Coordinates of N, CA and C in Angstrom, one line a residue:
X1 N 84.3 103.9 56.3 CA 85.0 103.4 57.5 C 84.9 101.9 57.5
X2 N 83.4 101.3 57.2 CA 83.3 100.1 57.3 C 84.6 99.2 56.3
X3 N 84.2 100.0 55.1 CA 85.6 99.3 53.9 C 87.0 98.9 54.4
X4 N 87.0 100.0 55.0 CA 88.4 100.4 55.4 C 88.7 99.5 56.8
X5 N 88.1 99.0 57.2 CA 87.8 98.3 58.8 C 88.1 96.7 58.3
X6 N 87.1 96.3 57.2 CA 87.4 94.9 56.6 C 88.6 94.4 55.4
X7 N 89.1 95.9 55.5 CA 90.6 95.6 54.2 C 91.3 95.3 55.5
X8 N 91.7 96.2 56.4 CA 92.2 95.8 57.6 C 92.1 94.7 58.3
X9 N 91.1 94.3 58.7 CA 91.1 92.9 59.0 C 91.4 91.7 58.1
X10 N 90.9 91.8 56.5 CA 91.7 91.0 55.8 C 93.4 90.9 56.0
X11 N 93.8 92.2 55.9 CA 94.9 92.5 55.6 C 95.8 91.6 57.0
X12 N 95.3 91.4 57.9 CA 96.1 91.0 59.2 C 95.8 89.7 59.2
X13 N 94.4 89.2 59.1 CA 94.1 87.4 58.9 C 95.3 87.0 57.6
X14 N 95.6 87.8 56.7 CA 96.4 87.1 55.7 C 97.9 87.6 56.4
X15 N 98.6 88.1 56.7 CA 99.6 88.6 57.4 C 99.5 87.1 58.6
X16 N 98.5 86.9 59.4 CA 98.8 85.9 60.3 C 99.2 84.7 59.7
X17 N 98.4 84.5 59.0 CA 98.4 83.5 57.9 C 100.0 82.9 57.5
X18 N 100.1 84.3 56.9 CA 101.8 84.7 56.5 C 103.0 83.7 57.2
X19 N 102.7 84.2 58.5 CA 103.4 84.4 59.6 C 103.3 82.8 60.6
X20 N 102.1 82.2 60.3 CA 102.2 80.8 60.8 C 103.0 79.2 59.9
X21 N 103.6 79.3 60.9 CA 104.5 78.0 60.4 C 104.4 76.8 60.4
X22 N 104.8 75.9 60.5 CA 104.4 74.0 60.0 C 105.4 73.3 61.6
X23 N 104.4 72.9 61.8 CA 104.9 71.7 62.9 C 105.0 70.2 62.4
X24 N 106.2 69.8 62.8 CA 106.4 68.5 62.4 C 106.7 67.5 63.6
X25 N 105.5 66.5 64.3 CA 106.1 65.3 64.9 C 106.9 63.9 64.3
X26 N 108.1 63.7 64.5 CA 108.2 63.1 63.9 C 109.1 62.0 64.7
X27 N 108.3 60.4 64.6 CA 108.8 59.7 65.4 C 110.3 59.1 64.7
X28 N 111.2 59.2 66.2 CA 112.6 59.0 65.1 C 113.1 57.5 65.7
X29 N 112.0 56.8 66.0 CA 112.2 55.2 66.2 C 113.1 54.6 67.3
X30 N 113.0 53.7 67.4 CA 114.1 53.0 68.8 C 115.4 53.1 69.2
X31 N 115.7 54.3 68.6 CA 117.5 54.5 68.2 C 118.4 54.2 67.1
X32 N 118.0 53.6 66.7 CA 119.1 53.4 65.1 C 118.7 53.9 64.1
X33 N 119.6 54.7 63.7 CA 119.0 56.0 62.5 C 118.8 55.6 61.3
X34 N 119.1 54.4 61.0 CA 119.1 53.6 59.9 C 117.4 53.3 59.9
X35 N 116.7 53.2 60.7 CA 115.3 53.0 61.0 C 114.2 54.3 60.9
X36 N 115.2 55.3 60.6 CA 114.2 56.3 60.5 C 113.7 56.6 59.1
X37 N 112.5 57.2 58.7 CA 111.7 57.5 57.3 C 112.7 58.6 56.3
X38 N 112.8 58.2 55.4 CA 113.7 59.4 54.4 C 112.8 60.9 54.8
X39 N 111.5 61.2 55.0 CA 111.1 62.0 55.5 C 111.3 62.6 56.6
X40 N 111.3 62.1 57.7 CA 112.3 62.4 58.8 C 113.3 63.3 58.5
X41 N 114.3 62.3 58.0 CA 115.7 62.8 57.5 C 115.5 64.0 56.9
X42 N 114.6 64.3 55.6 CA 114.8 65.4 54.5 C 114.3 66.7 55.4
X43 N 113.3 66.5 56.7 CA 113.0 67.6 57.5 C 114.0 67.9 58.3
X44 N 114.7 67.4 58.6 CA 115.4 67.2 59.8 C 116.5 68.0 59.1
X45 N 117.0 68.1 57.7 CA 117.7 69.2 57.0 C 117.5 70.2 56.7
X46 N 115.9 70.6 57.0 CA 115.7 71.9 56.7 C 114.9 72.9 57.5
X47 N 114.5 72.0 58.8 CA 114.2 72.9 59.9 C 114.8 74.0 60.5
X48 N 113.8 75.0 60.8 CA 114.5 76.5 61.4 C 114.8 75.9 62.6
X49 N 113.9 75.0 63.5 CA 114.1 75.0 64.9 C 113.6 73.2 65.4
X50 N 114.5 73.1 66.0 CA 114.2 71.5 66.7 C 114.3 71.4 67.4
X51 N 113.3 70.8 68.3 CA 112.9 70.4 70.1 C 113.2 68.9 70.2
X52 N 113.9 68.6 70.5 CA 113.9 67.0 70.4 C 113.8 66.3 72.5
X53 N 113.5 65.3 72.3 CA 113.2 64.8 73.8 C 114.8 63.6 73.7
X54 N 114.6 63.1 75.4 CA 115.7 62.5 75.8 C 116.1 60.9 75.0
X55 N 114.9 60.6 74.6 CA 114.8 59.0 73.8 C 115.6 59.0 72.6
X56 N 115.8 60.7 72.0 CA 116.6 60.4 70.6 C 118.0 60.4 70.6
X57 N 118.5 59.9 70.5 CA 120.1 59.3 70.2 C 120.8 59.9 69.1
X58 N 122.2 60.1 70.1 CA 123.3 61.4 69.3 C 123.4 61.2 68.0
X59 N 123.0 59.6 67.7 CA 123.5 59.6 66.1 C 122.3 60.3 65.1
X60 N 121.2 60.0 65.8 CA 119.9 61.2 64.9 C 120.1 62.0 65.3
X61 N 120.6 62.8 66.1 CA 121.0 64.4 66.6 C 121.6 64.7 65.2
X62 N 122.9 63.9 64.8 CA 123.9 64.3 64.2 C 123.4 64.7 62.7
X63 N 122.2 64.2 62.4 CA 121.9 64.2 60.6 C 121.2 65.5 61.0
X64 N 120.7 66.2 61.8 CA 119.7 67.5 61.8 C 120.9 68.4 61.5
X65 N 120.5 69.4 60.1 CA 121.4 70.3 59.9 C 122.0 71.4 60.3
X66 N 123.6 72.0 60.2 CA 123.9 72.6 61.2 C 122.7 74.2 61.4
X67 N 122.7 74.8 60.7 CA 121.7 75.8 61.1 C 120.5 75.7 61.8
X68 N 120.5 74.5 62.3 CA 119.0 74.6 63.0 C 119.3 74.9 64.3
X69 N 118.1 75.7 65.2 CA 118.4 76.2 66.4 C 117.7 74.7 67.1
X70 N 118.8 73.7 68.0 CA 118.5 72.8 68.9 C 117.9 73.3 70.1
X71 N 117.4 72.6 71.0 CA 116.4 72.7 72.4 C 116.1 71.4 72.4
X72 N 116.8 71.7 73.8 CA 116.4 70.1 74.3 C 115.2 70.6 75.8
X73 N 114.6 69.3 75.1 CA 113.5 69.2 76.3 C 113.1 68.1 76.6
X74 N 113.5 67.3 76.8 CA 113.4 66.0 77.4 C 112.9 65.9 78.8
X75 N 112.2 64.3 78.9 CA 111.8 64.1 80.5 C 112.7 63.2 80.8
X76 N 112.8 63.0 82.2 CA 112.8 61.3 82.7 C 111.8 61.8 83.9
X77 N 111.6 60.1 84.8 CA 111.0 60.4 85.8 C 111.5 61.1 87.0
X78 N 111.2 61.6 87.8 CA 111.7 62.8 88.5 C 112.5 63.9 88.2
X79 N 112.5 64.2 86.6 CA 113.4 65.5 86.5 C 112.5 66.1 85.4
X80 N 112.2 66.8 84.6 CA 111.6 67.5 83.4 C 112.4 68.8 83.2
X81 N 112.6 68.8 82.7 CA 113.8 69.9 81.8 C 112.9 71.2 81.2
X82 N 111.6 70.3 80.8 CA 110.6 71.8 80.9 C 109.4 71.0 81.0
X83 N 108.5 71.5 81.5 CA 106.5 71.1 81.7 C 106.1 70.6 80.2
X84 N 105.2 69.7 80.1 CA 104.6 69.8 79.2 C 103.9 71.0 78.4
X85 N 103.5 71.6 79.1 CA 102.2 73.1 79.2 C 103.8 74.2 78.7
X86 N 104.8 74.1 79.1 CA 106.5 74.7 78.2 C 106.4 74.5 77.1
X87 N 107.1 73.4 76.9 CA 107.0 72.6 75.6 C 106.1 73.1 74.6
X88 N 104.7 73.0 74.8 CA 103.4 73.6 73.8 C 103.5 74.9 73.9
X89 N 103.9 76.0 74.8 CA 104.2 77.3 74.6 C 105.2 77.6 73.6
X90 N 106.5 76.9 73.6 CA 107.5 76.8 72.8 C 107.2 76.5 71.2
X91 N 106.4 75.0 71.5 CA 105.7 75.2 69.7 C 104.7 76.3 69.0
X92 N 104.1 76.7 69.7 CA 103.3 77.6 69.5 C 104.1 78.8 69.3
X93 N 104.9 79.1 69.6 CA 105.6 80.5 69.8 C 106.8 80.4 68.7
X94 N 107.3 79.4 68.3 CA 107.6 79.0 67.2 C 107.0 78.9 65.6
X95 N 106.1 78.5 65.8 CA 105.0 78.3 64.7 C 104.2 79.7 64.5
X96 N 103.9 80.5 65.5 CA 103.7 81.8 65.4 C 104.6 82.8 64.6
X97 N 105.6 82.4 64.8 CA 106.8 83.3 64.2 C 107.5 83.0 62.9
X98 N 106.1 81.9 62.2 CA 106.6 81.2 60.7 C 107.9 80.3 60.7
X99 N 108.4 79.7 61.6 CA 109.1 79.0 61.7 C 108.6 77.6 61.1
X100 N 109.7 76.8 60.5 CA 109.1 75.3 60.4 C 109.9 74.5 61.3
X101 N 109.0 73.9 62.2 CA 109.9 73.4 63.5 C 109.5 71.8 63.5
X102 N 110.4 71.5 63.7 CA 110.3 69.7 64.1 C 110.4 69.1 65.2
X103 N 109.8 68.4 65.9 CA 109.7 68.1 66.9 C 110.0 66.6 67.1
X104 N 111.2 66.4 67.7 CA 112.1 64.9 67.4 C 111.1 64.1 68.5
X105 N 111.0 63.0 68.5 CA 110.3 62.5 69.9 C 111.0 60.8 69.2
X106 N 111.2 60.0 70.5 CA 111.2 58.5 70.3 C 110.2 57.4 69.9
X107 N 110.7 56.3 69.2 CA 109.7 56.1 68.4 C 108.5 56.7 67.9
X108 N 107.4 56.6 68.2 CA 106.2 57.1 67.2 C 105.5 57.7 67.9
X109 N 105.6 59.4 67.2 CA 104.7 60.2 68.0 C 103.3 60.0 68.8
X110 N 102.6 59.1 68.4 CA 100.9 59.1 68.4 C 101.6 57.4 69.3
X111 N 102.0 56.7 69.4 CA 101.9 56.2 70.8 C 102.8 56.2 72.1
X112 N 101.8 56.7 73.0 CA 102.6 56.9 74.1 C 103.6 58.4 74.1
X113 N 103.5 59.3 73.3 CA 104.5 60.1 72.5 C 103.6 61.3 72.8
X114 N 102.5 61.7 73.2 CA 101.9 62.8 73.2 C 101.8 63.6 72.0
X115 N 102.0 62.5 71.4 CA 102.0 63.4 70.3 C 100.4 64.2 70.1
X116 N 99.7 63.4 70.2 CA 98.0 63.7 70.7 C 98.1 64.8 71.1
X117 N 98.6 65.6 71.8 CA 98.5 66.6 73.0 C 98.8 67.5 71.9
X118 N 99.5 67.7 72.1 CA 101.1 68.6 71.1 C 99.7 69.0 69.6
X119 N 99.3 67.9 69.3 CA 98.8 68.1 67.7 C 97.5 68.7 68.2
X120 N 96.7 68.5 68.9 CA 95.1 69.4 69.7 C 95.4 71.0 70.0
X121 N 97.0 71.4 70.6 CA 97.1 72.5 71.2 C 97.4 73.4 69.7
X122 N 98.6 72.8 69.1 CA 98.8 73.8 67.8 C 97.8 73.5 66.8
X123 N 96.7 72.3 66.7 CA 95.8 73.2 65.5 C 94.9 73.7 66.2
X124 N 94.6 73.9 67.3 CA 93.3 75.1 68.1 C 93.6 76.3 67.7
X125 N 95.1 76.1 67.7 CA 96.0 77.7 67.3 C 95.6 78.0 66.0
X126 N 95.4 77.1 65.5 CA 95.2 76.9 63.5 C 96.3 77.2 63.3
X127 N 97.5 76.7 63.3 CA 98.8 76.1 63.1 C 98.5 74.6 62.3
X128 N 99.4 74.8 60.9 CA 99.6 73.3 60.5 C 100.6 72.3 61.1
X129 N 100.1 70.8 61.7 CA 100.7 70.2 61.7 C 100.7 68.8 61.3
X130 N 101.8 67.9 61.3 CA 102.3 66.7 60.1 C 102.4 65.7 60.7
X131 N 102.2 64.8 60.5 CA 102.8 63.8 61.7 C 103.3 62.8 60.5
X132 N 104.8 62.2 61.1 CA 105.9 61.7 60.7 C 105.9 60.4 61.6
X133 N 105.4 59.2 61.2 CA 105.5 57.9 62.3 C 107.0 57.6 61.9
X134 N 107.1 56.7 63.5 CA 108.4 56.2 63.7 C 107.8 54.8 63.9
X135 N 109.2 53.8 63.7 CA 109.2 52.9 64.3 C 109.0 52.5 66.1
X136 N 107.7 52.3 66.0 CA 107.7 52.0 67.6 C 108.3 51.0 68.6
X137 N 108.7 51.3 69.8 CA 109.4 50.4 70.4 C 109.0 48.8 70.2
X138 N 107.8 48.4 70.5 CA 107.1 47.3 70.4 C 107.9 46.4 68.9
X139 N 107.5 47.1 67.9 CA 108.2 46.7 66.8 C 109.7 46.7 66.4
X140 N 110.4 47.4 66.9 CA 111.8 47.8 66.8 C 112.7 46.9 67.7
X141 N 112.4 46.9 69.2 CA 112.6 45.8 69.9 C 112.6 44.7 69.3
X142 N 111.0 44.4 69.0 CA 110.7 42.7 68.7 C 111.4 42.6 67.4
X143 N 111.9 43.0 66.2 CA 112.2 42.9 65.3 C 114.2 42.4 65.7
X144 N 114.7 43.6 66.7 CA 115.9 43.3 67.0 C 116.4 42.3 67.3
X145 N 115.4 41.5 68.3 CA 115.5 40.1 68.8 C 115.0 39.2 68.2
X146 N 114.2 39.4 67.2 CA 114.0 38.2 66.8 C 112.6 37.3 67.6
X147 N 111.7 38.1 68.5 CA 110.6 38.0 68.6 C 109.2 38.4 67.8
X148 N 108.5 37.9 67.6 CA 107.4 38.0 66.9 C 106.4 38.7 67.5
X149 N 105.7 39.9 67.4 CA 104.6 40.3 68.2 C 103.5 39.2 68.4
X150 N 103.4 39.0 66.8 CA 102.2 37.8 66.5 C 102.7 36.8 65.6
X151 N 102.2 35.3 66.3 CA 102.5 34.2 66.0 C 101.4 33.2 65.5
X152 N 101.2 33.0 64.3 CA 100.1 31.7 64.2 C 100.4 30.7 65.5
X153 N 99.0 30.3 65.7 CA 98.8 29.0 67.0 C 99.6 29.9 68.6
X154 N 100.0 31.0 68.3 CA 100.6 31.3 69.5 C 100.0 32.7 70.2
X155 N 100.2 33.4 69.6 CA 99.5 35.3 69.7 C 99.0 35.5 68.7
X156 N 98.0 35.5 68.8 CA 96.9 35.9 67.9 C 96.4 37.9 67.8
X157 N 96.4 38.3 69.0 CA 97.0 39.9 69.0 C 97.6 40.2 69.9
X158 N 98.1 41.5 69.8 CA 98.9 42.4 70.7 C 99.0 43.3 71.6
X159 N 98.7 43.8 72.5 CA 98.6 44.8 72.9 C 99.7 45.6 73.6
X160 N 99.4 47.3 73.5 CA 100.4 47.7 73.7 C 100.0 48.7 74.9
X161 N 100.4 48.5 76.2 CA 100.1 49.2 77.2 C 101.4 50.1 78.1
X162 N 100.7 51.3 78.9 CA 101.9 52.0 79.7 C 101.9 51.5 81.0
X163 N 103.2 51.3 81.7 CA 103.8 51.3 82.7 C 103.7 52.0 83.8
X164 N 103.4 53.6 82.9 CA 103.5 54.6 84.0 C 102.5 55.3 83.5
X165 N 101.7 56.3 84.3 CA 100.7 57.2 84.6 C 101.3 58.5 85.2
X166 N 100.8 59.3 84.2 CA 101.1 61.0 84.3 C 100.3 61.6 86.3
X167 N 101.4 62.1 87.0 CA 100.9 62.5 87.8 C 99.7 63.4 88.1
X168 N 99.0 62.5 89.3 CA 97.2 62.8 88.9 C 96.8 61.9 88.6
X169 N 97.1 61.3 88.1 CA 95.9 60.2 87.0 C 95.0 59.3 88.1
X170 N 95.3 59.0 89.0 CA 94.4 58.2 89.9 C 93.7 59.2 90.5
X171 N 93.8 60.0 90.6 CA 92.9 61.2 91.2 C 91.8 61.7 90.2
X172 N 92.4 61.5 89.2 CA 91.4 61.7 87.9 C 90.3 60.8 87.5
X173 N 91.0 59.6 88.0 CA 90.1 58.7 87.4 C 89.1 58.6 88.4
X174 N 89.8 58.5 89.6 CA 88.4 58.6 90.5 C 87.4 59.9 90.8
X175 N 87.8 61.2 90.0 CA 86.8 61.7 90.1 C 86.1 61.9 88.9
X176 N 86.4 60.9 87.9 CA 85.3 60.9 86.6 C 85.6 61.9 85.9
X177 N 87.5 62.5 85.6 CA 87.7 63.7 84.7 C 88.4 63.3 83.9
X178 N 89.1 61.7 83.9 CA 89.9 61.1 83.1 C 89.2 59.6 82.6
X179 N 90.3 58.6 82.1 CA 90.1 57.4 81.8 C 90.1 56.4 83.1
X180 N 89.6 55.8 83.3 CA 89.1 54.8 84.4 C 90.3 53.9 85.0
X181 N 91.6 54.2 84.2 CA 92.8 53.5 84.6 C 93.6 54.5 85.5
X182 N 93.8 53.9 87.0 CA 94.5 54.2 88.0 C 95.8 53.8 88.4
X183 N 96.1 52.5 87.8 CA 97.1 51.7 88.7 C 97.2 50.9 87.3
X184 N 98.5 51.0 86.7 CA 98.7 50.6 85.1 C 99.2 49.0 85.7
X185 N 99.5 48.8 86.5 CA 99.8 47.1 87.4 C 98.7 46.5 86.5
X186 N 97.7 47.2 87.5 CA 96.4 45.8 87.9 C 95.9 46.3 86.3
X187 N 96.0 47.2 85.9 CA 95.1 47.6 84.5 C 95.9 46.2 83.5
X188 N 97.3 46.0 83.6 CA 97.9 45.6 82.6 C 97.5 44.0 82.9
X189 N 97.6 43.7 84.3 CA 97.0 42.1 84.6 C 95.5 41.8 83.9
X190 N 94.8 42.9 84.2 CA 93.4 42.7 83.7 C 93.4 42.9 81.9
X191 N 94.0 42.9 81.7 CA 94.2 43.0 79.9 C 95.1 42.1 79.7
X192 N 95.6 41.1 79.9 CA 96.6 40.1 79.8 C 95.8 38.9 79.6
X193 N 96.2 38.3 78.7 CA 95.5 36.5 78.4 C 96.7 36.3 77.9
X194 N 96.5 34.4 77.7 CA 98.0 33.7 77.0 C 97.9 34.0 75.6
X195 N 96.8 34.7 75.0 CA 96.8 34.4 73.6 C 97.3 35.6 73.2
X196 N 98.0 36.7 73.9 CA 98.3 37.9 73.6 C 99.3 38.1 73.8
X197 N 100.2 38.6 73.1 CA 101.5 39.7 73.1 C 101.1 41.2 73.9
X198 N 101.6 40.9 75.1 CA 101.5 42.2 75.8 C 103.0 42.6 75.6
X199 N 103.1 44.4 75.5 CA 103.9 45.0 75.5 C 103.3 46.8 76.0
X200 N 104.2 46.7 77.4 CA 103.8 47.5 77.9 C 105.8 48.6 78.5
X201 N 104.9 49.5 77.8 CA 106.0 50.7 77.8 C 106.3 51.0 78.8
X202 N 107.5 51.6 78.8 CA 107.8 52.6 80.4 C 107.6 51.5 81.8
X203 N 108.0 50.4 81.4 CA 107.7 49.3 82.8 C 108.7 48.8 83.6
X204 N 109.9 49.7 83.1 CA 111.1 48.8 84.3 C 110.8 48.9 85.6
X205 N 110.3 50.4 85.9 CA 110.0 50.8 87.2 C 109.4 49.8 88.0
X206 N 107.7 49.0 87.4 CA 106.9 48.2 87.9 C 107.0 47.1 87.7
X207 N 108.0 46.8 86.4 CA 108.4 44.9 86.6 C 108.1 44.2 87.3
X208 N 108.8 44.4 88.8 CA 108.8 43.4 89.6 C 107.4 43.0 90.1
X209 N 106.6 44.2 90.6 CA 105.1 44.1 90.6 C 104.6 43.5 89.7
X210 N 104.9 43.7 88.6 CA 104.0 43.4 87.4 C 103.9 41.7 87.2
X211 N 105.4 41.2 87.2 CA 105.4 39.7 86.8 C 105.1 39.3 88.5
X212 N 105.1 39.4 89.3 CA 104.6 38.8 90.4 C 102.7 38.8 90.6
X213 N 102.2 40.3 90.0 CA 100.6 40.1 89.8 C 100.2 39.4 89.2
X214 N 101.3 38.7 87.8 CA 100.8 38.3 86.8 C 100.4 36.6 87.0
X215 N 101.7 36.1 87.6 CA 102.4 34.7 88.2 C 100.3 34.4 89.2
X216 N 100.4 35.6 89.9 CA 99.5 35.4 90.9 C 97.9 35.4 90.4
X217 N 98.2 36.0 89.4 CA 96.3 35.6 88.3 C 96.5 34.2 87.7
X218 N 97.6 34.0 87.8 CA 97.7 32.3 87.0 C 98.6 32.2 86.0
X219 N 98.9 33.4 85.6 CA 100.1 32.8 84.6 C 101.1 32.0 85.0
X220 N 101.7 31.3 84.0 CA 102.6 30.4 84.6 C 103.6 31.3 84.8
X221 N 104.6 30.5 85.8 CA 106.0 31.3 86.0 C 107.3 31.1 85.0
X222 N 107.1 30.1 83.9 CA 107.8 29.8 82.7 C 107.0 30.4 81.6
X223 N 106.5 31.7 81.7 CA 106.1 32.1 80.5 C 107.6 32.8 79.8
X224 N 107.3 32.6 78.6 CA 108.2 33.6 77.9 C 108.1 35.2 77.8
X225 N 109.0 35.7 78.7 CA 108.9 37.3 78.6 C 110.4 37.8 78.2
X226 N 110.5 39.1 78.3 CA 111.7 40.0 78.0 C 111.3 41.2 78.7
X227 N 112.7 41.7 79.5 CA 112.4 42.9 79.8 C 114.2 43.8 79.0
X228 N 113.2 44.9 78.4 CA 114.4 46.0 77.7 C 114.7 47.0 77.6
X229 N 115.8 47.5 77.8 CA 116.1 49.1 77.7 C 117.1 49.6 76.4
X230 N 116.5 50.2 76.0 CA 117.5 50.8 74.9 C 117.9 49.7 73.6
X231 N 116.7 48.5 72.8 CA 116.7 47.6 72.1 C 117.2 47.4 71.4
X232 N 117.7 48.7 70.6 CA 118.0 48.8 69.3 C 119.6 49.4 69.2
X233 N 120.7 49.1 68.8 CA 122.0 49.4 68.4 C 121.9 51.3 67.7

């Protein structure tokens, strides 16, 4: 019976096995498909199923091949089309069912992109997953225009901060269950010097706040800034 109990259980860890599928994040850059990785692309033709969010643009829609089952799940602020805690049900329930599924997201999964999340939930699962960088806004932008992140004698580094905070997060922070950042304003003033390329994501909302906190710590009010949506053609 014992024999017979551990063929069995072999028999189903390899059947699971079987049956689990490959996740792919893969950042599909600032909008211009011309900017995306030949990898990208070559998955993007052979996926069973693709979840793509609101940042990717119809002309990357258009290269994913016709057989693939699309789902959209995109956010903006005040609407979400599905939960986060959805979304990871969906990969999971996908990848369970030996699917190889791609997961389109704007520029580059691992910043700002959750990609982090997404990749902790499906390998707990012991699900394989890939991660496929994109060109990040910061770079795709600054490149469009003809700005420099970093400049001898001018920016010496970069940094790249968020705009916006996942609902909660000041609640979090003050009760010591998150990162110590409440208010991405004052966080982004207190990380700001002249010697730095700040680029902070998701910030149209707090603009106005932001360059008026900034003016008021001392920056000059002739600094050179840019504010942008949608950078890249």
């Amino acid at each position: 019976a014992s024999s017979s109990s551990s063929s069995a259980s072999a028999a189903d860890e390899a059947s699971a096995q079987q049956r689990s599928g490959c996740v792919y994040l893969i950042g599909t850059g600032p909008g211009d498909p011309g900017l995306l990785t030949l990898k990208a692309f070559h998955l993007m033709q052979t996926a069973d199923v693709v979840l793509y969010d609101r940042l990717v643009t119809p002309a990357i829609l258009d290269l994913v091949h016709n057989d693939a089952k699309m789902l959209y799940v995109g956010k903006q602020s005040g609407f979400h089309t599905r939960t986060q805690d959805e979304i990871e049900a969906m990969l999971l329930g996908f990848a369970g069912n030996g699917a190889t599924v791609v997961r389109l997201k704007g520029g580059d999964p691992l910043v700002f992109g959750r990609g982090g999340e997404e990749m902790e939930v499906l390998m707990a699962r012991g699900h394989e997953v890939r991660i496929v960088p994109g060109i990040t806004a910061a770079a795709g932008v600054g490149s469009e225009l003809g700005i420099p992140l970093t400049h001898r004698g001018t920016a010496t580094s970069v940094r790249l901060l968020t705009g916006h905070l996942r609902e909660g997060a000041g609640k979090e922070a003050a009760a010591g269950t998150a990162n110590a950042v409440a208010d991405p304003v004052d966080f982004a003033v207190t990380s700001a010097d002249l010697d730095t390329t700040l680029v902070v994501y998701m910030g149209l909302g707090t603009l106005p706040r932001l360059a008026a906190k900034l003016i008021e710590s001392g920056f000059p009010a002739d600094m050179p800034a840019v504010a942008g949506e949608r950078g890249t053609p």
